[in-house]
Tab-separated table of C-alpha atoms in Angstrom:
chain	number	residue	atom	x	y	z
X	1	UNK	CA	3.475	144.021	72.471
X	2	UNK	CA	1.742	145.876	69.787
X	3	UNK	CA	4.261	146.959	66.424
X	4	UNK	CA	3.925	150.552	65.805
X	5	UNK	CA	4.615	151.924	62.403
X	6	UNK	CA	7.606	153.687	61.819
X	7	UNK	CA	7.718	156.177	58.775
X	8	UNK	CA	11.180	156.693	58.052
X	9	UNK	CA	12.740	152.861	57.524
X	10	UNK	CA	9.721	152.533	55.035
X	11	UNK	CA	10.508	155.853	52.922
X	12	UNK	CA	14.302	154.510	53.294
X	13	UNK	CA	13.553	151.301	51.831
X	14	UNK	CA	11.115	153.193	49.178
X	15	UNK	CA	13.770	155.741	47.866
X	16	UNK	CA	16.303	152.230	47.983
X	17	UNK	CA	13.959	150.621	45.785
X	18	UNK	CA	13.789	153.362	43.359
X	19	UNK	CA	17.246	154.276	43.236
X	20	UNK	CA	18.424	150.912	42.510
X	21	UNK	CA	15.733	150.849	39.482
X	22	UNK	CA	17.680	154.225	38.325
X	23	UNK	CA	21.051	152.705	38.587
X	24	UNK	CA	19.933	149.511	36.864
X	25	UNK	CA	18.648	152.409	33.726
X	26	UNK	CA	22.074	154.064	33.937
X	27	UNK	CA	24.376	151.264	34.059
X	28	UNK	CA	22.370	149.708	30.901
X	29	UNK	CA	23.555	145.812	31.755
X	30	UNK	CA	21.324	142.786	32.238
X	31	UNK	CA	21.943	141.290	35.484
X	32	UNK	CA	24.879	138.344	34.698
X	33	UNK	CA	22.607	135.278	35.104
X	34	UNK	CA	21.004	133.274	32.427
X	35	UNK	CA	21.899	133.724	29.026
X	36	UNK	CA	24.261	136.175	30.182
X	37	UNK	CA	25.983	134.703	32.603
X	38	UNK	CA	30.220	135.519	31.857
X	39	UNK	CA	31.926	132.158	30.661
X	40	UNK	CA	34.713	133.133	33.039
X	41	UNK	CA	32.535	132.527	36.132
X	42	UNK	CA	34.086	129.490	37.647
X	43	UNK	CA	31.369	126.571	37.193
X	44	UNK	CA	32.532	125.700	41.253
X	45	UNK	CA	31.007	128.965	41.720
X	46	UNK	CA	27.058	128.583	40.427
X	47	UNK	CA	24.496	126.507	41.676
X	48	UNK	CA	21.680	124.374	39.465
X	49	UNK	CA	19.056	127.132	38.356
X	50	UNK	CA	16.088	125.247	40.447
X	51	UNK	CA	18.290	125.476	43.757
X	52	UNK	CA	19.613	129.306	42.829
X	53	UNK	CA	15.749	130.432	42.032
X	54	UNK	CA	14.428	128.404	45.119
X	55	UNK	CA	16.954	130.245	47.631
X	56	UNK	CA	16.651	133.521	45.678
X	57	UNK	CA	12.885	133.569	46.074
X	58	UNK	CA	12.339	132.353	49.554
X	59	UNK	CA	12.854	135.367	51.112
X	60	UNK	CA	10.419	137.432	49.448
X	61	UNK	CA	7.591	134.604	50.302
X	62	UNK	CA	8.975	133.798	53.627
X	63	UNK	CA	8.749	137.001	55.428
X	64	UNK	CA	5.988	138.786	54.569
X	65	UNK	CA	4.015	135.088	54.928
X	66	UNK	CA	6.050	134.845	58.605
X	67	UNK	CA	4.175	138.988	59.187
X	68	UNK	CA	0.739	137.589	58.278
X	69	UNK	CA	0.856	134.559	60.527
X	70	UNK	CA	1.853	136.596	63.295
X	71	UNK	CA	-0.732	138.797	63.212
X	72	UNK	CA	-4.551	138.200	65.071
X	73	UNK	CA	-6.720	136.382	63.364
X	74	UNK	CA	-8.917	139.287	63.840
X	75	UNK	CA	-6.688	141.004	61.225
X	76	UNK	CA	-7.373	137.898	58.627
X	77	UNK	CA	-10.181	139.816	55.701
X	78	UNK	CA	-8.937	143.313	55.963
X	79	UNK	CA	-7.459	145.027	52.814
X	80	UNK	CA	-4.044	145.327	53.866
X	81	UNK	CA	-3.755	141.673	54.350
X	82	UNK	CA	-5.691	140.480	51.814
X	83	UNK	CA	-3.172	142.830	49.474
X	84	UNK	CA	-0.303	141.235	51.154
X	85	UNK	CA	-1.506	137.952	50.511
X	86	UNK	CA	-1.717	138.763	47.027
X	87	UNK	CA	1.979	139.303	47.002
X	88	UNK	CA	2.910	136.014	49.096
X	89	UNK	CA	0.912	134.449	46.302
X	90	UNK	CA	3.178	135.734	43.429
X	91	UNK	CA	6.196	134.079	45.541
X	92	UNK	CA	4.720	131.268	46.489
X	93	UNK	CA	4.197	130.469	42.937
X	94	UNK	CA	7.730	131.771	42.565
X	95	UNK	CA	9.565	129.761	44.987
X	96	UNK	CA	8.136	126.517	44.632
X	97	UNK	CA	6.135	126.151	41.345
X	98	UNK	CA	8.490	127.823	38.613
X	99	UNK	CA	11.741	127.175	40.737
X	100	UNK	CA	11.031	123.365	40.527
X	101	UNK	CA	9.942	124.041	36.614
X	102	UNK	CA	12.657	126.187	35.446
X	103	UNK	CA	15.417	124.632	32.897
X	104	UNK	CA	17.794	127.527	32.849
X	105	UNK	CA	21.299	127.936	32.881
X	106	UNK	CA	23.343	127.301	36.420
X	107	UNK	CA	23.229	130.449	38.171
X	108	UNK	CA	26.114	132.340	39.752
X	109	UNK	CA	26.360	132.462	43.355
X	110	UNK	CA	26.959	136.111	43.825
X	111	UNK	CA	23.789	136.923	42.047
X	112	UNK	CA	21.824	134.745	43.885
X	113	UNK	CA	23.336	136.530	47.061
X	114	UNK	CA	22.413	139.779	45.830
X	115	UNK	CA	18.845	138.750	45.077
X	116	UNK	CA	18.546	136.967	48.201
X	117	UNK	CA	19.065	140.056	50.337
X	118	UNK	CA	16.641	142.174	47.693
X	119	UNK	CA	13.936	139.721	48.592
X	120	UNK	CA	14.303	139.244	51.902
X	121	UNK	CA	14.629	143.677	51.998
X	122	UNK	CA	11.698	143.948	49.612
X	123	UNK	CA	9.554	141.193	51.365
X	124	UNK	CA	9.881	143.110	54.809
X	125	UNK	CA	9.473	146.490	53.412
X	126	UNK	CA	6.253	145.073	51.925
X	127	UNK	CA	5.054	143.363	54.785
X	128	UNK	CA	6.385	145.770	56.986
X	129	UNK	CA	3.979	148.731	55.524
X	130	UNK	CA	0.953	147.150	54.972
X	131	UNK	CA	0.521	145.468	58.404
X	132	UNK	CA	1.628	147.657	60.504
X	133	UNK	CA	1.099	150.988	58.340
X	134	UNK	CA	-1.429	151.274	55.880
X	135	UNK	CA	-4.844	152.327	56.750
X	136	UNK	CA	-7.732	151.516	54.518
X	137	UNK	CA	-11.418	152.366	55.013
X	138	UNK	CA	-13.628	149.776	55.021
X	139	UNK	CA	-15.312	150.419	51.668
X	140	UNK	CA	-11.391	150.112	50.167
X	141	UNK	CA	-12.941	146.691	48.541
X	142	UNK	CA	-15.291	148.576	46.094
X	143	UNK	CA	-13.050	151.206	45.275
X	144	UNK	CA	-12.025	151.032	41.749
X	145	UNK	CA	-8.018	151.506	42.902
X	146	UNK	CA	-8.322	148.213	44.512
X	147	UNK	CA	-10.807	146.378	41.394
X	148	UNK	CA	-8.311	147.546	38.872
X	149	UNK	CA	-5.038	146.730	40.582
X	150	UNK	CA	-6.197	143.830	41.897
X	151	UNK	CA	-7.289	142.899	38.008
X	152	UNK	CA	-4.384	143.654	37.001
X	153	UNK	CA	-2.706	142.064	39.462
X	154	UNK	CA	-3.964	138.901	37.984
X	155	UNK	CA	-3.746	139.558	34.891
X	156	UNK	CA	-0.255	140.293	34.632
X	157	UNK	CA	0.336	137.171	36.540
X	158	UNK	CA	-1.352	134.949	34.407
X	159	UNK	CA	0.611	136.147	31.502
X	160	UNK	CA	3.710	135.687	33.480
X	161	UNK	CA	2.722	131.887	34.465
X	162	UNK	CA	1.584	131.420	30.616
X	163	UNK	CA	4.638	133.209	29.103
X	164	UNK	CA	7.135	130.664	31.517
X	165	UNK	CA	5.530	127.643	30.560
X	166	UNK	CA	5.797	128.948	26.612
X	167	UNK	CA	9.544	129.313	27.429
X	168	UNK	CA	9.757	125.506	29.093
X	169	UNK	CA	8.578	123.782	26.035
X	170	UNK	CA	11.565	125.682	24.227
X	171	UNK	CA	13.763	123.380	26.044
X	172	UNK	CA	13.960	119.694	27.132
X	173	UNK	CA	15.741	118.499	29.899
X	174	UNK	CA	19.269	119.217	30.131
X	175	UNK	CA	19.127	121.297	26.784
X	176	UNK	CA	20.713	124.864	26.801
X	177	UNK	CA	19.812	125.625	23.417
X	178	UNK	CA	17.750	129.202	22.113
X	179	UNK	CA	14.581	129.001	20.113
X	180	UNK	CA	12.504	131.245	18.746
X	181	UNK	CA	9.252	131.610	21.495
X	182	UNK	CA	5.728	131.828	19.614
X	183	UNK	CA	2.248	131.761	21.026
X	184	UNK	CA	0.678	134.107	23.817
X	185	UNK	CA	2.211	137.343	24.193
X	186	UNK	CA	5.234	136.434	22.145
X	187	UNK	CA	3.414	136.884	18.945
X	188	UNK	CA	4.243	140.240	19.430
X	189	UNK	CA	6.499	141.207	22.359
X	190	UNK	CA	9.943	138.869	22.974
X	191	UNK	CA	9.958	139.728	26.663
X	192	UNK	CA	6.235	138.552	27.598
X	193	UNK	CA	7.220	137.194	30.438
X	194	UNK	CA	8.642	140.491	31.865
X	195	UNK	CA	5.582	142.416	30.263
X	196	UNK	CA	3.725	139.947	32.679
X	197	UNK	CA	5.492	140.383	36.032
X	198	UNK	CA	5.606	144.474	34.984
X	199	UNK	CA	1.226	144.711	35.168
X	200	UNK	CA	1.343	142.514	38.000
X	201	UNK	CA	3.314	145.343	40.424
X	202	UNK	CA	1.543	147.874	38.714
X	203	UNK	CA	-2.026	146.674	39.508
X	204	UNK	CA	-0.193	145.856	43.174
X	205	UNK	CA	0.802	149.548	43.488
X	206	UNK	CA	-2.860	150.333	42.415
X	207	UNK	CA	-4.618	147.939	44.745
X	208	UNK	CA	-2.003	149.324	47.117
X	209	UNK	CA	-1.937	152.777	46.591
X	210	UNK	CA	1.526	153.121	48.564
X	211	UNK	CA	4.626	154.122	48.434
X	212	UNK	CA	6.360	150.574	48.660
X	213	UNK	CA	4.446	149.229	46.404
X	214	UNK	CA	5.030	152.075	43.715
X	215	UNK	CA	9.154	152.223	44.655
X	216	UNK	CA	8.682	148.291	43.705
X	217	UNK	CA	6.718	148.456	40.254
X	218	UNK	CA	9.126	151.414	39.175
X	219	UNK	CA	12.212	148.942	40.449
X	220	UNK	CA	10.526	146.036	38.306
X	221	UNK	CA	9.835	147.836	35.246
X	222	UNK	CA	13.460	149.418	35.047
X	223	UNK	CA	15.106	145.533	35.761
X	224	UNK	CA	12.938	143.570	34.039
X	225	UNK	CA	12.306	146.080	31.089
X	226	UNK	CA	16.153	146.469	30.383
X	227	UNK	CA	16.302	142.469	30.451
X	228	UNK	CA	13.080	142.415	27.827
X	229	UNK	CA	15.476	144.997	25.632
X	230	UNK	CA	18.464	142.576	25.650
X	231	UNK	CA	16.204	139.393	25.010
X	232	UNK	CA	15.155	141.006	22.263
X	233	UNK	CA	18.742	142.363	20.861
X	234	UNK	CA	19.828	138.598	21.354
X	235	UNK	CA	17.267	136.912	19.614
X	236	UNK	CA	17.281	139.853	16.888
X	237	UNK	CA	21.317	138.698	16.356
X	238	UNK	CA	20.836	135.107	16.631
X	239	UNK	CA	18.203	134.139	14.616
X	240	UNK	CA	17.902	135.846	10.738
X	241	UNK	CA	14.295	134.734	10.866
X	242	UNK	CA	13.141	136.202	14.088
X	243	UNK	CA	9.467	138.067	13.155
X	244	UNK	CA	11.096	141.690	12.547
X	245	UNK	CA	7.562	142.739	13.542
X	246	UNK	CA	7.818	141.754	17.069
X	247	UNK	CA	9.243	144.600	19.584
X	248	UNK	CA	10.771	144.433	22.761
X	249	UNK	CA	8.498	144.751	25.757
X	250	UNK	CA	5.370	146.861	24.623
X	251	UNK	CA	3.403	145.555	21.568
X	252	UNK	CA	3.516	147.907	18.318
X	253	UNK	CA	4.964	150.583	20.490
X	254	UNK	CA	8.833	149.382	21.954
């Protein structure tokens, strides 16, 4: 039986998406993982980051791969799905390259329940709309929406993979120390890695050109630009030698 589209759980799920990224603006707090995870958090209460960013992730790879597979194969090389698969990509990489990688703090369990269900919401809402909703002509491959999101889309990704692996070396195994990052993007932004993940949903909302897709980037830039501003506060008060040239999230201009 054949999925029809149905308009008003994807506008829901949009206007969710961007209300959340205008709460996380207003309430002005980075998420409590990481470095700023409260001491008073029992330690019988976190999980090892690799497991926490493994389970977080899943969701947002799972589903939206799951939508795909169901699908015809007759559906396989059209836009929409070859957009989607762009996003399974990013969470593929997510859930079992950098999860795997990562040396970061143990992470609280009630923020990796909270960004379990925003994946596994997120994942569907993305799947959801571009299998069963979007409509692109056939000529959508040589539009320059699609080039220059999809460029993007790489290229934000790229820096994002880069950026991590900068971040690894910081640390070896079982270390919880902070250095100073240098190289790549760092040179002049201290949250490269968000700066990364920020042009990859943009150029997905481009290549997209929908509503999920722009609810999403707007909900990434708020969360992860907000975390960029507090890395950069914390390494601004920890180190006296940190490059006072270096800004935030946007090079020369914040």
């Amino acid at each position: 039986m054949s999925v029809r589209c149905q308009e008003s759980p994807v506008l829901a799920g949009s206007a969710t998406l961007a209300v959340l990224g205008a709460l996380v603006l207003c309430l002005a707090e980075p998420a409590g993982y990481g470095k700023y995870t409260e001491s008073r958090i029992p330690v019988a209460t976190r999980l090892s980051a690799r497991a926490a960013w493994f389970l977080q992730e899943l969701p947002s790879f799972a589903v939206p791969a799951g939508i795909l597979a169901w699908q015809p194969r007759s559906l396989f090389g059209q836009p929409a799905t070859v957009l989607l698969g762009l996003f399974c990509a990013h969470y593929f990489h997510r859930t079992f390259v950098y999860s795997l990688l990562t040396r970061g703090r143990p992470f609280p369990v009630v923020f990796l329940f909270r960004g379990f269900v925003f994946c596994m919401g997120n994942g569907l809402l993305q799947g959801y709309y571009l299998v069963y909703c979007a409509e692109y002509p056939a000529e959508w491959y040589t539009d320059i929406r699609f080039s220059l999101g999809v460029f993007l889309f790489i290229l934000g990704m790229g820096i994002n993979i880069h950026s991590d692996y900068i971040l690894r070396q910081l640390r070896k195994p079982g270390e919880i120390i902070y250095r100073i990052p240098q190289g790549g993007l760092f040179t002049y932004v201290s949250g490269a890695n968000f700066l990364g993940e920020i042009i990859e949903w943009i150029g997905y909302a481009l290549a997209t050109w929908s509503l999920p897709a722009l609810a999403f980037a707007f909900f990434s830039l708020c969360f992860l630009g907000l975390r960029a501003f507090h890395h950069h506060r914390f390494y601004l008060k920890m180190f006296e030698d940190y490059p006072k040239s270096r800004k935030a999230l946007i090079p020369v201009i914040f």
